Every structure is written in C-alpha cells, then in structure tokens.
Coordinates of C-alpha atoms in Angstrom, one line a residue:
Chain K
S17 CA 0.0 0.0 0.0
Q18 CA 1.0 3.6 -0.5
K19 CA 2.6 5.2 2.6
I20 CA 4.3 8.4 3.6
E21 CA 6.3 8.2 6.9
Q22 CA 7.6 11.1 8.9
N23 CA 9.1 10.7 12.4
S24 CA 6.1 10.5 14.7
E25 CA 8.3 11.4 17.7
A26 CA 9.1 15.0 18.3
L27 CA 12.6 16.2 17.5
N28 CA 14.2 18.3 20.3
I29 CA 17.4 20.2 19.5
Q30 CA 19.4 23.0 20.9
E31 CA 19.4 26.5 19.4
G32 CA 22.1 26.9 16.8
K33 CA 22.2 23.2 15.8
T34 CA 21.0 21.8 12.5
A35 CA 17.6 20.1 12.6
T36 CA 17.1 17.2 10.1
L37 CA 13.7 15.9 9.4
T38 CA 13.0 12.8 7.3
C39 CA 10.2 11.9 4.9
N40 CA 10.1 8.4 3.5
Y41 CA 7.5 7.1 1.1
T42 CA 6.6 3.8 -0.5
N43 CA 4.7 2.9 -3.6
Y44 CA 4.6 6.4 -5.0
S45 CA 6.4 7.9 -7.9
P46 CA 6.0 11.6 -7.0
A47 CA 6.5 14.3 -9.6
Y48 CA 7.6 16.6 -6.9
L49 CA 7.7 16.9 -3.1
Q50 CA 6.9 19.9 -0.9
W51 CA 7.6 20.8 2.7
Y52 CA 5.1 22.9 4.8
R53 CA 5.3 24.4 8.2
Q54 CA 2.3 24.3 10.5
D55 CA 1.9 26.2 13.8
P56 CA -0.7 25.4 16.4
G57 CA -4.2 26.6 15.3
R58 CA -3.0 27.7 11.9
G59 CA -3.0 26.3 8.4
P60 CA 0.2 24.9 6.8
V61 CA 2.5 27.4 5.2
F62 CA 4.5 26.4 2.1
L63 CA 8.3 26.4 2.5
L64 CA 10.0 24.5 -0.4
L65 CA 9.3 22.5 -3.5
I66 CA 11.7 20.0 -5.1
R67 CA 11.1 18.2 -8.3
E68 CA 11.9 14.5 -9.1
N69 CA 14.9 15.6 -11.3
E70 CA 16.4 17.8 -8.6
K71 CA 18.7 16.5 -5.9
E72 CA 18.8 19.6 -3.6
K73 CA 17.0 22.9 -3.1
R74 CA 18.0 25.7 -0.7
K75 CA 16.3 28.7 0.7
E76 CA 18.0 30.8 3.3
R77 CA 18.6 28.5 6.3
L78 CA 16.5 25.7 4.7
K79 CA 17.7 22.8 2.6
V80 CA 15.8 19.9 1.0
T81 CA 17.2 16.8 -0.6
F82 CA 15.2 14.3 -2.7
D83 CA 16.5 10.8 -3.4
T84 CA 14.0 9.0 -5.6
T85 CA 16.1 5.8 -5.4
L86 CA 15.9 5.7 -1.6
K87 CA 12.4 7.2 -1.8
Q88 CA 13.4 9.7 0.8
S89 CA 13.5 13.5 1.4
L90 CA 15.5 15.2 4.1
F91 CA 14.7 18.6 5.3
H92 CA 17.4 20.6 7.1
I93 CA 17.2 23.8 9.1
T94 CA 20.6 25.2 9.9
A95 CA 21.4 27.5 12.8
S96 CA 18.0 26.6 14.3
Q97 CA 16.1 29.1 16.4
P98 CA 13.3 28.8 18.9
A99 CA 11.1 30.5 16.4
D100 CA 11.6 27.4 14.1
S101 CA 9.6 25.3 16.6
A102 CA 6.6 24.0 14.7
T103 CA 5.3 20.9 12.9
Y104 CA 6.8 20.2 9.5
L105 CA 4.7 18.4 6.9
C106 CA 6.0 16.5 3.9
A107 CA 3.7 16.4 0.9
L108 CA 3.9 14.4 -2.3
A109 CA 2.3 15.2 -5.6
T110 CA 1.2 11.8 -7.0
G111 CA 0.0 10.8 -10.4
G112 CA -2.8 13.2 -11.4
F113 CA -1.0 15.7 -9.2
K114 CA -3.0 14.9 -6.1
T115 CA -1.2 16.1 -3.0
I116 CA -0.7 13.6 -0.2
F117 CA 0.5 14.9 3.2
G118 CA 2.5 13.0 5.8
A119 CA 1.5 13.3 9.5
G120 CA 4.2 15.7 10.2
T121 CA 7.1 15.9 12.7
R122 CA 7.1 18.3 15.6
L123 CA 10.3 20.2 16.1
F124 CA 11.2 21.9 19.4
V125 CA 14.2 24.2 19.4
K126 CA 15.4 25.0 22.9
A127 CA 17.2 28.3 23.7
Chain I
E14 CA -2.7 40.7 -0.5
A15 CA -5.4 39.0 1.6
G16 CA -4.9 35.4 2.3
V17 CA -7.4 32.6 2.3
V18 CA -10.4 33.5 4.5
Q19 CA -12.4 30.9 6.3
S20 CA -15.4 31.1 8.6
P21 CA -16.3 30.3 11.2
R22 CA -13.0 29.6 13.0
Y23 CA -14.7 27.4 15.6
K24 CA -18.0 25.5 15.6
I25 CA -19.6 23.3 18.2
I26 CA -22.7 21.3 17.3
E27 CA -24.5 18.3 18.5
K28 CA -24.5 15.1 16.4
K29 CA -27.1 14.9 13.7
Q30 CA -27.1 18.6 13.3
P31 CA -26.1 20.3 10.0
V32 CA -23.0 22.5 9.7
A33 CA -21.5 24.6 6.9
F34 CA -18.1 26.1 6.4
W35 CA -17.2 29.0 4.1
C36 CA -14.0 29.7 2.2
N37 CA -12.9 32.7 0.1
P38 CA -9.6 31.9 -1.7
I39 CA -6.9 34.3 -2.7
S40 CA -8.0 36.6 -5.5
G41 CA -7.2 35.1 -8.9
H42 CA -6.6 31.6 -7.6
N43 CA -8.6 29.2 -9.8
T44 CA -7.9 26.0 -7.8
L45 CA -9.6 25.5 -4.4
Y46 CA -9.2 22.6 -2.0
W47 CA -11.0 21.4 1.1
Y48 CA -9.0 19.2 3.5
R49 CA -9.8 17.6 6.8
Q50 CA -7.1 17.3 9.4
N51 CA -7.5 15.1 12.4
L52 CA -5.4 15.7 15.5
G53 CA -1.8 14.5 15.0
Q54 CA -2.4 13.8 11.3
G55 CA -1.7 15.6 8.0
P56 CA -4.4 17.2 6.0
E57 CA -6.5 14.8 3.9
L58 CA -8.1 16.0 0.7
L59 CA -11.8 16.0 0.5
I60 CA -12.4 17.8 -2.8
R61 CA -10.5 19.9 -5.3
Y62 CA -12.1 22.5 -7.6
E63 CA -10.7 24.0 -10.8
N64 CA -12.8 27.0 -11.3
E65 CA -16.3 25.8 -10.6
E66 CA -15.7 22.2 -11.6
A67 CA -15.0 19.5 -8.9
V68 CA -12.1 17.7 -10.5
D69 CA -11.4 15.3 -7.6
D70 CA -14.1 14.4 -5.0
S71 CA -13.1 10.8 -4.6
Q72 CA -12.5 11.2 -0.9
L73 CA -15.6 13.2 -0.1
P74 CA -18.1 11.1 1.9
K75 CA -21.0 11.9 -0.4
D76 CA -23.7 10.5 1.8
R77 CA -23.3 13.4 4.2
F78 CA -20.9 15.8 2.8
S79 CA -21.5 18.3 0.0
A80 CA -19.6 21.2 -1.5
E81 CA -20.2 23.9 -4.0
R82 CA -18.3 26.6 -5.8
L83 CA -20.9 28.1 -7.9
K84 CA -19.2 31.1 -9.5
G85 CA -15.7 29.7 -9.3
V86 CA -14.7 31.9 -6.4
D87 CA -15.8 31.2 -2.9
S88 CA -16.9 27.8 -1.7
T89 CA -19.1 26.2 0.9
L90 CA -18.6 22.7 2.5
K91 CA -21.6 21.2 4.3
I92 CA -22.1 18.2 6.5
Q93 CA -25.6 16.9 7.1
P94 CA -26.0 15.2 9.5
A95 CA -22.8 15.5 11.5
E96 CA -21.4 12.5 13.3
L97 CA -19.0 12.4 16.3
G98 CA -16.2 11.2 14.0
D99 CA -16.5 14.4 11.9
S100 CA -14.8 16.4 14.7
A101 CA -11.6 17.8 13.0
V102 CA -10.1 20.9 11.5
Y103 CA -11.4 21.7 8.1
L104 CA -8.9 23.5 6.0
C105 CA -9.4 25.4 2.8
A106 CA -6.5 26.1 0.4
S107 CA -6.1 27.7 -3.0
S108 CA -3.5 27.8 -5.7
S109 CA -3.1 29.7 -9.0
L110 CA -2.1 26.8 -11.2
A111 CA -4.3 24.2 -12.7
G112 CA -4.1 21.3 -15.1
G113 CA -1.7 19.3 -13.0
R114 CA 1.2 21.6 -12.9
A115 CA 3.3 21.9 -9.7
D116 CA 1.5 24.2 -7.4
T117 CA 2.0 25.9 -4.1
Q118 CA -1.1 25.7 -1.9
Y119 CA -2.0 28.6 0.3
F120 CA -4.0 27.5 3.3
G121 CA -6.6 29.3 5.4
P122 CA -6.6 29.1 9.2
G123 CA -9.2 26.3 9.3
T124 CA -12.4 25.7 11.0
R125 CA -12.2 23.6 14.1
L126 CA -15.4 21.5 14.3
T127 CA -16.4 19.8 17.5
V128 CA -19.4 17.4 17.4
L129 CA -20.9 16.5 20.8

C-alpha cells in the first residue's frame, strides 16, 4: 500500500544546531515533493518544493534533498532558532498531481 | 494581499445537526481545495475544484458531505447530518495553477469542528 512516513516522535534540538527531518515514502512515484510548516491553530505554510529531477534545493537556512532511489527526502534547518519550533509536513504530488500529506514531525528548538 | 479566508473559526454542534463552512480563496486563484485534518495527522483531501468544476471528489463522503463553488470563487462545504467522527479541523486552500502543474497551496486558518 502507499505510505508516507515522517518521524512521529518530536525532535528536540538545541538552538544553533541543525535540525534534520525525514520523509520516507513507499509505492509512490511523485513528480515533486513539498515541505510545509504548521503552527498550532493555523493552516500549513509552504516552504520549499523540489522536483523529481532535482537533488537539492536551498532557501536561506532551509535545505531539502530528494532521493528517488531511496524514496526519501531530508529537510534541514541550519542555525536553528526557537522560532523554528513547529510541525513540519512533507507532501507528495502523485499521479494526477494529487497532494498527499504526511502526518508531520514536531520540532522543538530549545534556547 | 489578503490570504485565504475561512469562517467560522470554531463550531460546536450536536450530532445529527447540519453545519456549513465557508472559504474565500486568494483573489485570482482558480484552484480550491478542502481538506480535513485530524489531531496529529496531516491534511487529507476532501475535494478539489478547478474554477467551478469539482475535478477530484473521490475522498468526499457523499452520503453526508456536499460542497459547492458556484461562481468559481468562494466555496461552501456542508455536513448533514454531522457525526461524532467528523470532529476535526477543516482546511481550505487555494492555488493559482491548474491542469496538473506543480502548485504551491495557500491555506486558510481552518475551522475547528467539535461534534458532541
């Protein structure tokens, strides 16, 4: 069956460190993958999009990698700050460009 | 630029009652989505519109859920009658691209529904 897996356990890191979040998928061949941030009581906010033919994408302190062989995307936040604390959602665009979201990983950055 | 507007933000009803949610997308966005998000889960698509046409409603429980986007702008999602299991956050999103091209979705704040 098709599945998207993100770490269900929260990730706790110290301010200034790099946070790395993982998104694994099975039985999909996504055309592209997106990462969204969601704060409590709010809707998701788009962060980055990476296409199947791209290996890496950067935006300021954010970096996303996409390995279609491993069926995995890694999301990095460098020099993390307490304001980066949120839930981060991975989303795949499947055939027909239907967007499927993972359950998200909660990140806590401690000052 | 105004973002996606949803109302109400919160709704508490008793089971078997009807409920409706309203969404106004970002101006010029022709694609509109309704999602349901349960606690600790990611959003799950209920229905996607391109202009006024519902192009994907495969996950919409049609026995009790209905949606409309009559003029291709704002949209209403209705549940009648509501069940306890419908308690969730209902999110609306919009995007400016259609026809299957890669799109960034802009989400509203959601409506938190509690069914007692």
